[in-house]
PDB file of C-alpha atoms in Angstrom:
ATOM      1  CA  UNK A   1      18.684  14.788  -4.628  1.00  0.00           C
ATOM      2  CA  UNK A   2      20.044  10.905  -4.960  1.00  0.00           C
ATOM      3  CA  UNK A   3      23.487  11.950  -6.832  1.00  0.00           C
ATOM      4  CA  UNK A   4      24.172  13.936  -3.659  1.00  0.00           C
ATOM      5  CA  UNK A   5      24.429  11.372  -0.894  1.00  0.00           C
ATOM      6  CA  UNK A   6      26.812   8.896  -0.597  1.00  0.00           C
ATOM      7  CA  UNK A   7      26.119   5.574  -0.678  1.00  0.00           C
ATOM      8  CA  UNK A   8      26.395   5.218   3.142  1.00  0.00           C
ATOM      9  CA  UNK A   9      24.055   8.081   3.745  1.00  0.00           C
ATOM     10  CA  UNK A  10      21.428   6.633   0.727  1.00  0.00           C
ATOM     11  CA  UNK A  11      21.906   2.938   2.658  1.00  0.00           C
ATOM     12  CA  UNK A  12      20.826   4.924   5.908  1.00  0.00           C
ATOM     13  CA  UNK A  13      18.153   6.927   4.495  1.00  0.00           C
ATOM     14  CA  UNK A  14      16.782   3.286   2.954  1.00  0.00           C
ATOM     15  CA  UNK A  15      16.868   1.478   6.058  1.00  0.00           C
ATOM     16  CA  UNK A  16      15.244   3.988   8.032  1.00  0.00           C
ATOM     17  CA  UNK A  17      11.878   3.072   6.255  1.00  0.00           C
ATOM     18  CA  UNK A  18      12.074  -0.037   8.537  1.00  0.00           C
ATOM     19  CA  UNK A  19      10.755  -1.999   5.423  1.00  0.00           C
ATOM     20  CA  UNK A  20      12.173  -5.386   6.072  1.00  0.00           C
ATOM     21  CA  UNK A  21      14.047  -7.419   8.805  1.00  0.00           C
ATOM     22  CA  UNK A  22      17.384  -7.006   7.789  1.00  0.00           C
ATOM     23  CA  UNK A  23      20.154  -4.890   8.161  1.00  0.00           C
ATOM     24  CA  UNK A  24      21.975  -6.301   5.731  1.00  0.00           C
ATOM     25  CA  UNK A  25      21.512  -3.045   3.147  1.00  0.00           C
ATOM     26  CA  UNK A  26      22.492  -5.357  -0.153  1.00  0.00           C
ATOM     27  CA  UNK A  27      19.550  -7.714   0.614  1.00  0.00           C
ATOM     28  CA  UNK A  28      17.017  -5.168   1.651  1.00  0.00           C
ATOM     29  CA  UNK A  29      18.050  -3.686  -1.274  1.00  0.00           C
ATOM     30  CA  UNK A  30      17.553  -6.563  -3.737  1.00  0.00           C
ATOM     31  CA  UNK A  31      14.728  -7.477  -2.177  1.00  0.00           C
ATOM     32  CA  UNK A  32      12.560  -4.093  -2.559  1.00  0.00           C
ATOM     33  CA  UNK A  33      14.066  -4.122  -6.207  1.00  0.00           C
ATOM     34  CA  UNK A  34      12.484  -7.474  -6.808  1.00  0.00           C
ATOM     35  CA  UNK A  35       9.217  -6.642  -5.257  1.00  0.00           C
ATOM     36  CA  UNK A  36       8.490  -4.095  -7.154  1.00  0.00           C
ATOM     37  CA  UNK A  37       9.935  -5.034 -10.327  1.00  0.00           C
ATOM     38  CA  UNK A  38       8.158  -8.673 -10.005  1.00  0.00           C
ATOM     39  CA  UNK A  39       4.725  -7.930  -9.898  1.00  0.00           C
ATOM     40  CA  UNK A  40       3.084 -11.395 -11.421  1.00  0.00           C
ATOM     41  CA  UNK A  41       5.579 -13.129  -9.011  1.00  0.00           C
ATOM     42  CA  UNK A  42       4.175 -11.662  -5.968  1.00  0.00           C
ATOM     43  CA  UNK A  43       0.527 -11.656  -6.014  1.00  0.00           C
ATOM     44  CA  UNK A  44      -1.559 -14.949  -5.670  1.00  0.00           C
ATOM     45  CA  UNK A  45      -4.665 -15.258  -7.395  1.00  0.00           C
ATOM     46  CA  UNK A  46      -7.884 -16.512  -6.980  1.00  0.00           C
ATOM     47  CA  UNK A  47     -11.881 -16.097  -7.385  1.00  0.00           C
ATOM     48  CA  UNK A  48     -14.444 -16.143  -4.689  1.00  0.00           C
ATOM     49  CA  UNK A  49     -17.860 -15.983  -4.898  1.00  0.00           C
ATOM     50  CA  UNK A  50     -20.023 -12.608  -4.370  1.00  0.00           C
ATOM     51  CA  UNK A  51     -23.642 -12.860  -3.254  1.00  0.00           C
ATOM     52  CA  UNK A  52     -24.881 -12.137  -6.344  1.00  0.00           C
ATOM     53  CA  UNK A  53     -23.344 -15.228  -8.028  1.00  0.00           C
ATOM     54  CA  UNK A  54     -21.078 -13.924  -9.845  1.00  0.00           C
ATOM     55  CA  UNK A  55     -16.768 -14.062  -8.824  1.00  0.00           C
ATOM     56  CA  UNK A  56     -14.848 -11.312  -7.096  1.00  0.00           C
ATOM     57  CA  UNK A  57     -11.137 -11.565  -8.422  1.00  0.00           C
ATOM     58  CA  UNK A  58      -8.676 -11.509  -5.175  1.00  0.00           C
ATOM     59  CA  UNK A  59      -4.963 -10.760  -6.027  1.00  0.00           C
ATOM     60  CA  UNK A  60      -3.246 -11.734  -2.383  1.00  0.00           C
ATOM     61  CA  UNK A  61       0.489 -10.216  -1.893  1.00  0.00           C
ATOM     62  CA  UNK A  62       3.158 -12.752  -0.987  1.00  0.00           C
ATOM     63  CA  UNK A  63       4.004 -12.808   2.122  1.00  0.00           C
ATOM     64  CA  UNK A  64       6.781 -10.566   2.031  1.00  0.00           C
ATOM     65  CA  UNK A  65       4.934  -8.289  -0.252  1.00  0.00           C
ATOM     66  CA  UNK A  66       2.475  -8.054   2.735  1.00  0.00           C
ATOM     67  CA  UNK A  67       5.113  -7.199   5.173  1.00  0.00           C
ATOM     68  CA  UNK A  68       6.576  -4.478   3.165  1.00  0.00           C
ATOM     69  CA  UNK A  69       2.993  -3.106   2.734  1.00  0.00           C
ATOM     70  CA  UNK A  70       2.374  -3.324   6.264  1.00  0.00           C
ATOM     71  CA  UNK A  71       5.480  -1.249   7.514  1.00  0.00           C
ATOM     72  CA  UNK A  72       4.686   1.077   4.702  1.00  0.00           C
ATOM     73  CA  UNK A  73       1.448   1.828   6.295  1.00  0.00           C
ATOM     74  CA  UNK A  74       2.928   1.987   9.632  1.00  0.00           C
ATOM     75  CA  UNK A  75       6.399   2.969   9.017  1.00  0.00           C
ATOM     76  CA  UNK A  76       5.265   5.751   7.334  1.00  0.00           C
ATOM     77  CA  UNK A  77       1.699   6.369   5.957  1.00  0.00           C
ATOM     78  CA  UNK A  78       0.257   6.442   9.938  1.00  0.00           C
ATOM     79  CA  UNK A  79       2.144   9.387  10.143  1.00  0.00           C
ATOM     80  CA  UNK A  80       0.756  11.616   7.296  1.00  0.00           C
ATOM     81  CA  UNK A  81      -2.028  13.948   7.526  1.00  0.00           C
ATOM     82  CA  UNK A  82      -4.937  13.089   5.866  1.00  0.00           C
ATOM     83  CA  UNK A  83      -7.024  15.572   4.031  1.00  0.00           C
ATOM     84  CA  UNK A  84     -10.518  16.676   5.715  1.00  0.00           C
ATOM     85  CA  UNK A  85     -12.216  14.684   2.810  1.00  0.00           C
ATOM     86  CA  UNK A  86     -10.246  11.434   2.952  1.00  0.00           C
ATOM     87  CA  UNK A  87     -12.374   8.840   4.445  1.00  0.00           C
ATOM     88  CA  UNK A  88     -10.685   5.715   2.867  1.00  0.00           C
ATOM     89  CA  UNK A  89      -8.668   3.386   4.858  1.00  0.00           C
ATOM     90  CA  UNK A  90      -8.807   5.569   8.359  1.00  0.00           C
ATOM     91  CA  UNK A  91      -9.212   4.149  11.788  1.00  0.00           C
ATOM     92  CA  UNK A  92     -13.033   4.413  12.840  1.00  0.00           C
ATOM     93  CA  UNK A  93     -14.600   5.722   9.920  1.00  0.00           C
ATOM     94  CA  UNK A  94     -17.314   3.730   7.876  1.00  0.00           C
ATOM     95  CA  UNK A  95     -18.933   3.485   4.907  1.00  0.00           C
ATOM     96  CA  UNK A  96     -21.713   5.495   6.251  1.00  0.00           C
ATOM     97  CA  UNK A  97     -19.401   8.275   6.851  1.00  0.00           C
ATOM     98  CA  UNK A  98     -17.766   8.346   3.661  1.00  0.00           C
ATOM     99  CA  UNK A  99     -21.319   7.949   2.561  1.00  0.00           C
ATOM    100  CA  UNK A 100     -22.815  10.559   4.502  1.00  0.00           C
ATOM    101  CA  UNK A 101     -20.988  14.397   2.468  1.00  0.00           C
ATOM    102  CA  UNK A 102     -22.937  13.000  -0.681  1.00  0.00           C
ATOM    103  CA  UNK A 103     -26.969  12.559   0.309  1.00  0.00           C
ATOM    104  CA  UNK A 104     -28.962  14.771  -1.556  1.00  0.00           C
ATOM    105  CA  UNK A 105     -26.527  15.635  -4.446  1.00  0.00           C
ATOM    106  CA  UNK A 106     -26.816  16.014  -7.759  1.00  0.00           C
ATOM    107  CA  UNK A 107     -24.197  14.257  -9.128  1.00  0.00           C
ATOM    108  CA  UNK A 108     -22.234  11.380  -7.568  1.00  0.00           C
ATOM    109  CA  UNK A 109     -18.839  10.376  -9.536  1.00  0.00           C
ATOM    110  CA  UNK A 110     -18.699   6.496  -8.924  1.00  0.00           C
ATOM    111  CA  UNK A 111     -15.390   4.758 -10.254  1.00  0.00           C
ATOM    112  CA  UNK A 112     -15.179   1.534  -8.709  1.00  0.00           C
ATOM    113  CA  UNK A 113     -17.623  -1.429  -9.405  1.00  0.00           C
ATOM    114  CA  UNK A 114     -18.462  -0.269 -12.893  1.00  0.00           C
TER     115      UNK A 114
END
């Protein structure tokens, strides 16, 4: 699809996304190719402790990471359909609903906290 628009009309397309606060299309672009080809450089890390007294490991974006992610999410993700059985990361749904499709079941696939 890419080798068929010109570079105006890929410049357009990329700014549309609403990513960053420029207009200037050689910075937005250098910037989104450093994010994401700079991973080490753009997450902050540190330990806190859990209740159990052991460390959780936090990996905080940059700050301009965080912006990107943000108008990812609202730029674009906000206005996907979900599937009926996504419950992560929607408005107004809680652990106890996510929770709730799996009581009484057999098997339960856990991947996360292992």
């Amino acid at each position: 699809m890419w080798q068929h628009l010109t570079d105006d009309a890929y410049n357009e397309f990329l700014l549309s996304f609403n990513l960053l606060k420029t207009k200037d299309t050689k910075r937005y672009k250098n910037t989104l190719y450093y994010l994401s080809n700079n991973i080490d450089g753009n997450y902050i890390e540190y330990e806190i402790p859990k209740k159990n007294g052991k460390f959780r490991t936090i990996y905080e974006p940059s700050k301009i990471l965080k912006l990107v992610q943000r108008n990812i999410l609202h730029n674009i993700l906000e206005e996907k359909r979900l599937s009926k059985y996504a419950k992560a990361y929607q408005k107004n749904i809680s652990l106890i609903d996510n929770a709730l499709p799996h009581i009484n079941k057999k098997l339960i696939l856990k991947k996360d906290g292992i």
